[in-house]
Amino acid sequence: MPNKVAIAIGAHPDDIEFYMAGTLLMLKQAGYEVHYLNVASGNCGSAEYNAATTCSIRNTEARAAAKVLGAQFHPSVTDDLQILYNLDLLRALSAVIREVKPRIVLTHSPQDYMEDHTNTSRLAVTAAFTRGMPNFKSAPPRPTADYEVTLYHALPHGLCDQLRRRLVPGSYVNTASVHKTQLKALAAHKSQQHWLDVSQGLNSYLLAMEDMSLAVGRMSKKFKHAEGWRRHLHFGYCAPEADPLAQALGKNYLVNKAYERGLQRGR
Ligand SMILES: [Zn+2]
């Protein structure tokens, strides 16, 4: 039997809630053990408090959000704007992957509006690649294991890449039934909500997530609220057609046939 374990790896506290938590909740309902890692602490997410205080506030909020999601919390490994593609962070993420042994990794889009997100995506991809390589040392050291993992990339902020091009997902997850819980998890990031509400108007924080899930739902032409995913190339990870989200979520998962046809044309 495949390991029914999934991990969401986001850059900052609240990124999982914005881009991935609906799917994580659906996987939890489908019997998956779910894990939650923000690579950075969120220490730059305040103009009011210093970095240490902000870090502490956001750690408490992220733990509360993970609890709402029913996910196991993993502590951040660096600070905001320090998510660089480097060996220290790769070893740290590799250790988390080796502890969790996920069948599914959810992470950011390789194209996104800021480098912390794109570098998180790259680090998550390579950390998963090292899961069975004993000659690559994780920090702290963790034993390797041989198993299949499939990686999925979330849609980027604003649904477009750094060059403003609209990105289309390869599949959709119906998140309507867990939408309220996703909002509750996002609302746990009270300091961010307060910051954006003051600067951008009442409830803009929660509405931004709401708008995104409705927009992706419209793209799906099937679901009211949805998250979109692009599956990572299988080499080094799993069987070519492995799509464990499809297996786990059944009718709440929709493959974008036009996207798949586009991939075939490219071959
Ligand atoms: Zn972020």
GROMACS .gro file of C-alpha atoms and ligand atoms in nm:
model
  268
    1MET     CA    1   0.000   0.000   0.000
    2PRO     CA    2   0.132   0.349  -0.077
    3ASN     CA    3   0.208   0.576   0.216
    4LYS     CA    4  -0.093   0.803   0.268
    5VAL     CA    5   0.112   1.101   0.378
    6ALA     CA    6   0.119   1.452   0.229
    7ILE     CA    7   0.321   1.763   0.309
    8ALA     CA    8   0.256   2.123   0.208
    9ILE     CA    9   0.576   2.329   0.184
   10GLY     CA   10   0.516   2.705   0.165
   11ALA     CA   11   0.758   2.997   0.185
   12HIS     CA   12   0.595   3.216   0.452
   13PRO     CA   13   0.334   3.173   0.725
   14ASP     CA   14  -0.005   3.204   0.545
   15ASP     CA   15   0.117   3.088   0.198
   16ILE     CA   16  -0.010   2.734   0.259
   17GLU     CA   17  -0.346   2.877   0.362
   18PHE     CA   18  -0.366   3.093   0.047
   19TYR     CA   19  -0.253   2.844  -0.216
   20MET     CA   20  -0.262   2.487  -0.084
   21ALA     CA   21  -0.472   2.438   0.231
   22GLY     CA   22  -0.796   2.345   0.053
   23THR     CA   23  -0.625   2.048  -0.107
   24LEU     CA   24  -0.449   1.959   0.218
   25LEU     CA   25  -0.787   1.952   0.395
   26MET     CA   26  -0.936   1.735   0.119
   27LEU     CA   27  -0.645   1.493   0.155
   28LYS     CA   28  -0.698   1.483   0.531
   29GLN     CA   29  -1.064   1.393   0.470
   30ALA     CA   30  -0.947   1.120   0.232
   31GLY     CA   31  -0.749   0.960   0.514
   32TYR     CA   32  -0.408   1.117   0.455
   33GLU     CA   33  -0.176   1.218   0.737
   34VAL     CA   34  -0.092   1.581   0.655
   35HIS     CA   35   0.214   1.792   0.737
   36TYR     CA   36   0.278   2.166   0.728
   37LEU     CA   37   0.607   2.352   0.676
   38ASN     CA   38   0.668   2.722   0.621
   39VAL     CA   39   1.033   2.748   0.515
   40ALA     CA   40   1.069   3.107   0.646
   41SER     CA   41   0.964   3.247   0.982
   42GLY     CA   42   0.766   3.547   0.856
   43ASN     CA   43   0.997   3.783   1.050
   44CYS     CA   44   0.964   4.063   0.791
   45GLY     CA   45   0.584   4.064   0.797
   46SER     CA   46   0.538   4.370   1.015
   47ALA     CA   47   0.615   4.740   1.003
   48GLU     CA   48   0.515   4.771   1.368
   49TYR     CA   49   0.723   4.512   1.557
   50ASN     CA   50   1.090   4.418   1.532
   51ALA     CA   51   1.198   4.097   1.359
   52ALA     CA   52   1.226   3.884   1.675
   53THR     CA   53   0.881   3.983   1.803
   54THR     CA   54   0.725   3.940   1.459
   55CYS     CA   55   0.886   3.598   1.429
   56SER     CA   56   0.743   3.491   1.764
   57ILE     CA   57   0.391   3.623   1.685
   58ARG     CA   58   0.386   3.453   1.347
   59ASN     CA   59   0.516   3.124   1.482
   60THR     CA   60   0.225   3.116   1.727
   61GLU     CA   61  -0.020   3.204   1.448
   62ALA     CA   62   0.121   2.941   1.211
   63ARG     CA   63   0.094   2.673   1.478
   64ALA     CA   64  -0.270   2.772   1.535
   65ALA     CA   65  -0.338   2.757   1.159
   66ALA     CA   66  -0.179   2.412   1.131
   67LYS     CA   67  -0.403   2.298   1.417
   68VAL     CA   68  -0.713   2.422   1.230
   69LEU     CA   69  -0.594   2.223   0.928
   70GLY     CA   70  -0.531   1.913   1.140
   71ALA     CA   71  -0.174   1.914   1.012
   72GLN     CA   72   0.152   1.829   1.188
   73PHE     CA   73   0.358   2.145   1.224
   74HIS     CA   74   0.726   2.160   1.128
   75PRO     CA   75   0.928   2.464   1.243
   76SER     CA   76   1.064   2.714   0.991
   77VAL     CA   77   1.430   2.677   0.894
   78THR     CA   78   1.520   3.034   0.795
   79ASP     CA   79   1.392   3.393   0.777
   80ASP     CA   80   1.207   3.594   0.512
   81LEU     CA   81   1.409   3.693   0.204
   82GLN     CA   82   1.673   3.438   0.306
   83ILE     CA   83   1.518   3.145   0.120
   84LEU     CA   84   1.810   3.099  -0.114
   85TYR     CA   85   1.884   2.785  -0.308
   86ASN     CA   86   2.176   2.682  -0.090
   87LEU     CA   87   2.320   2.367   0.065
   88ASP     CA   88   2.221   2.445   0.426
   89LEU     CA   89   1.854   2.486   0.339
   90LEU     CA   90   1.862   2.184   0.110
   91ARG     CA   91   2.001   1.969   0.392
   92ALA     CA   92   1.735   2.106   0.631
   93LEU     CA   93   1.446   2.037   0.392
   94SER     CA   94   1.590   1.699   0.307
   95ALA     CA   95   1.571   1.607   0.678
   96VAL     CA   96   1.203   1.706   0.691
   97ILE     CA   97   1.122   1.499   0.380
   98ARG     CA   98   1.308   1.199   0.526
   99GLU     CA   99   1.113   1.227   0.853
  100VAL     CA  100   0.773   1.267   0.686
  101LYS     CA  101   0.814   1.025   0.390
  102PRO     CA  102   0.538   1.189   0.187
  103ARG     CA  103   0.355   1.029  -0.104
  104ILE     CA  104   0.244   1.380  -0.207
  105VAL     CA  105   0.438   1.708  -0.187
  106LEU     CA  106   0.243   2.031  -0.243
  107THR     CA  107   0.456   2.340  -0.297
  108HIS     CA  108   0.476   2.673  -0.475
  109SER     CA  109   0.480   2.731  -0.848
  110PRO     CA  110   0.829   2.734  -1.004
  111GLN     CA  111   0.716   3.066  -1.153
  112ASP     CA  112   0.586   3.315  -0.898
  113TYR     CA  113   0.602   3.681  -0.806
  114MET     CA  114   0.885   3.657  -0.552
  115GLU     CA  115   1.206   3.461  -0.512
  116ASP     CA  116   1.121   3.317  -0.169
  117HIS     CA  117   0.836   3.131  -0.339
  118THR     CA  118   1.030   3.012  -0.642
  119ASN     CA  119   1.329   2.909  -0.429
  120THR     CA  120   1.099   2.719  -0.191
  121SER     CA  121   0.968   2.532  -0.493
  122ARG     CA  122   1.320   2.444  -0.609
  123LEU     CA  123   1.432   2.338  -0.260
  124ALA     CA  124   1.124   2.119  -0.208
  125VAL     CA  125   1.176   1.951  -0.546
  126THR     CA  126   1.542   1.869  -0.478
  127ALA     CA  127   1.484   1.770  -0.114
  128ALA     CA  128   1.229   1.513  -0.234
  129PHE     CA  129   1.483   1.393  -0.492
  130THR     CA  130   1.733   1.313  -0.213
  131ARG     CA  131   1.494   1.091  -0.013
  132GLY     CA  132   1.672   0.768  -0.114
  133MET     CA  133   2.031   0.897  -0.141
  134PRO     CA  134   2.236   0.803   0.167
  135ASN     CA  135   2.546   0.980   0.033
  136PHE     CA  136   2.364   1.313   0.057
  137LYS     CA  137   2.360   1.411   0.423
  138SER     CA  138   2.053   1.581   0.564
  139ALA     CA  139   2.079   1.816   0.863
  140PRO     CA  140   2.000   1.680   1.113
  141PRO     CA  141   2.099   1.337   0.975
  142ARG     CA  142   1.798   1.119   0.892
  143PRO     CA  143   1.783   0.773   0.735
  144THR     CA  144   1.690   0.748   0.367
  145ALA     CA  145   1.414   0.530   0.226
  146ASP     CA  146   1.300   0.414  -0.115
  147TYR     CA  147   0.942   0.509  -0.206
  148GLU     CA  148   0.743   0.698  -0.469
  149VAL     CA  149   0.663   1.065  -0.423
  150THR     CA  150   0.466   1.291  -0.655
  151LEU     CA  151   0.510   1.668  -0.650
  152TYR     CA  152   0.242   1.924  -0.734
  153HIS     CA  153   0.298   2.295  -0.788
  154ALA     CA  154   0.034   2.543  -0.676
  155LEU     CA  155  -0.078   2.835  -0.887
  156PRO     CA  156   0.129   3.151  -0.838
  157HIS     CA  157   0.017   3.471  -0.673
  158GLY     CA  158  -0.213   3.659  -0.911
  159LEU     CA  159  -0.236   3.342  -1.126
  160CYS     CA  160   0.046   3.465  -1.349
  161ASP     CA  161   0.424   3.433  -1.374
  162GLN     CA  162   0.693   3.699  -1.322
  163LEU     CA  163   0.648   3.812  -1.683
  164ARG     CA  164   0.270   3.863  -1.633
  165ARG     CA  165   0.174   3.557  -1.836
  166ARG     CA  166  -0.139   3.379  -1.714
  167LEU     CA  167  -0.071   3.023  -1.595
  168VAL     CA  168  -0.325   2.747  -1.642
  169PRO     CA  169  -0.332   2.448  -1.405
  170GLY     CA  170  -0.313   2.086  -1.518
  171SER     CA  171  -0.577   1.986  -1.266
  172TYR     CA  172  -0.829   2.128  -1.021
  173VAL     CA  173  -0.931   2.028  -0.669
  174ASN     CA  174  -1.283   2.108  -0.553
  175THR     CA  175  -1.231   2.293  -0.224
  176ALA     CA  176  -1.591   2.413  -0.171
  177SER     CA  177  -1.665   2.170   0.113
  178VAL     CA  178  -1.357   2.279   0.312
  179HIS     CA  179  -1.358   2.647   0.215
  180LYS     CA  180  -1.481   2.769   0.555
  181THR     CA  181  -1.209   2.574   0.736
  182GLN     CA  182  -0.950   2.714   0.495
  183LEU     CA  183  -1.070   3.068   0.576
  184LYS     CA  184  -1.054   2.988   0.948
  185ALA     CA  185  -0.694   2.869   0.910
  186LEU     CA  186  -0.604   3.185   0.718
  187ALA     CA  187  -0.773   3.400   0.983
  188ALA     CA  188  -0.540   3.244   1.242
  189HIS     CA  189  -0.269   3.470   1.092
  190LYS     CA  190  -0.418   3.761   1.284
  191SER     CA  191  -0.116   3.992   1.256
  192GLN     CA  192  -0.126   3.973   0.875
  193GLN     CA  193  -0.499   4.023   0.866
  194HIS     CA  194  -0.466   4.331   1.083
  195TRP     CA  195  -0.181   4.469   0.873
  196LEU     CA  196  -0.367   4.431   0.543
  197ASP     CA  197  -0.702   4.537   0.681
  198VAL     CA  198  -0.551   4.862   0.804
  199SER     CA  199  -0.368   4.929   0.478
  200GLN     CA  200  -0.615   4.791   0.225
  201GLY     CA  201  -0.958   4.787   0.383
  202LEU     CA  202  -1.181   4.564   0.591
  203ASN     CA  203  -1.132   4.190   0.546
  204SER     CA  204  -0.915   4.231   0.236
  205TYR     CA  205  -0.692   3.949   0.363
  206LEU     CA  206  -0.965   3.688   0.369
  207LEU     CA  207  -1.128   3.826   0.054
  208ALA     CA  208  -0.803   3.785  -0.142
  209MET     CA  209  -0.808   3.410  -0.077
  210GLU     CA  210  -1.180   3.397  -0.146
  211ASP     CA  211  -1.134   3.578  -0.480
  212MET     CA  212  -0.855   3.344  -0.582
  213SER     CA  213  -1.046   3.025  -0.505
  214LEU     CA  214  -1.354   3.160  -0.688
  215ALA     CA  215  -1.140   3.261  -0.990
  216VAL     CA  216  -0.980   2.914  -1.007
  217GLY     CA  217  -1.325   2.761  -0.963
  218ARG     CA  218  -1.445   2.957  -1.269
  219MET     CA  219  -1.139   2.838  -1.464
  220SER     CA  220  -1.237   2.479  -1.385
  221LYS     CA  221  -1.588   2.535  -1.529
  222LYS     CA  222  -1.702   2.279  -1.274
  223PHE     CA  223  -1.629   2.373  -0.914
  224LYS     CA  224  -1.734   2.686  -0.723
  225HIS     CA  225  -1.416   2.703  -0.514
  226ALA     CA  226  -1.100   2.536  -0.640
  227GLU     CA  227  -0.723   2.513  -0.619
  228GLY     CA  228  -0.521   2.446  -0.933
  229TRP     CA  229  -0.212   2.225  -0.963
  230ARG     CA  230   0.064   2.146  -1.208
  231ARG     CA  231   0.222   1.803  -1.162
  232HIS     CA  232   0.602   1.788  -1.163
  233LEU     CA  233   0.782   1.572  -1.422
  234HIS     CA  234   0.811   1.219  -1.280
  235PHE     CA  235   1.183   1.149  -1.336
  236GLY     CA  236   1.346   1.060  -1.005
  237TYR     CA  237   1.016   1.053  -0.818
  238CYS     CA  238   0.744   0.815  -0.933
  239ALA     CA  239   0.582   0.624  -1.220
  240PRO     CA  240   0.521   0.842  -1.529
  241GLU     CA  241   0.145   0.865  -1.493
  242ALA     CA  242   0.126   0.856  -1.112
  243ASP     CA  243  -0.134   1.108  -0.998
  244PRO     CA  244  -0.211   1.030  -0.631
  245LEU     CA  245  -0.433   1.338  -0.595
  246ALA     CA  246  -0.667   1.180  -0.852
  247GLN     CA  247  -0.667   0.852  -0.661
  248ALA     CA  248  -0.729   1.019  -0.326
  249LEU     CA  249  -0.990   1.276  -0.428
  250GLY     CA  250  -1.196   1.101  -0.700
  251LYS     CA  251  -1.482   1.320  -0.819
  252ASN     CA  252  -1.341   1.621  -0.638
  253TYR     CA  253  -1.045   1.618  -0.876
  254LEU     CA  254  -1.061   1.730  -1.236
  255VAL     CA  255  -0.784   1.691  -1.493
  256ASN     CA  256  -0.763   1.985  -1.733
  257LYS     CA  257  -0.777   1.795  -2.062
  258ALA     CA  258  -0.675   2.098  -2.270
  259TYR     CA  259  -0.356   2.127  -2.060
  260GLU     CA  260  -0.281   1.755  -2.105
  261ARG     CA  261  -0.338   1.784  -2.483
  262GLY     CA  262  -0.096   2.078  -2.487
  263LEU     CA  263   0.168   1.861  -2.315
  264GLN     CA  264   0.121   1.587  -2.578
  265ARG     CA  265   0.162   1.839  -2.861
  266GLY     CA  266   0.489   1.955  -2.707
  267ARG     CA  267   0.638   1.602  -2.724
  268ZN      ZN  268   0.478   3.423   0.059
   0.00000   0.00000   0.00000
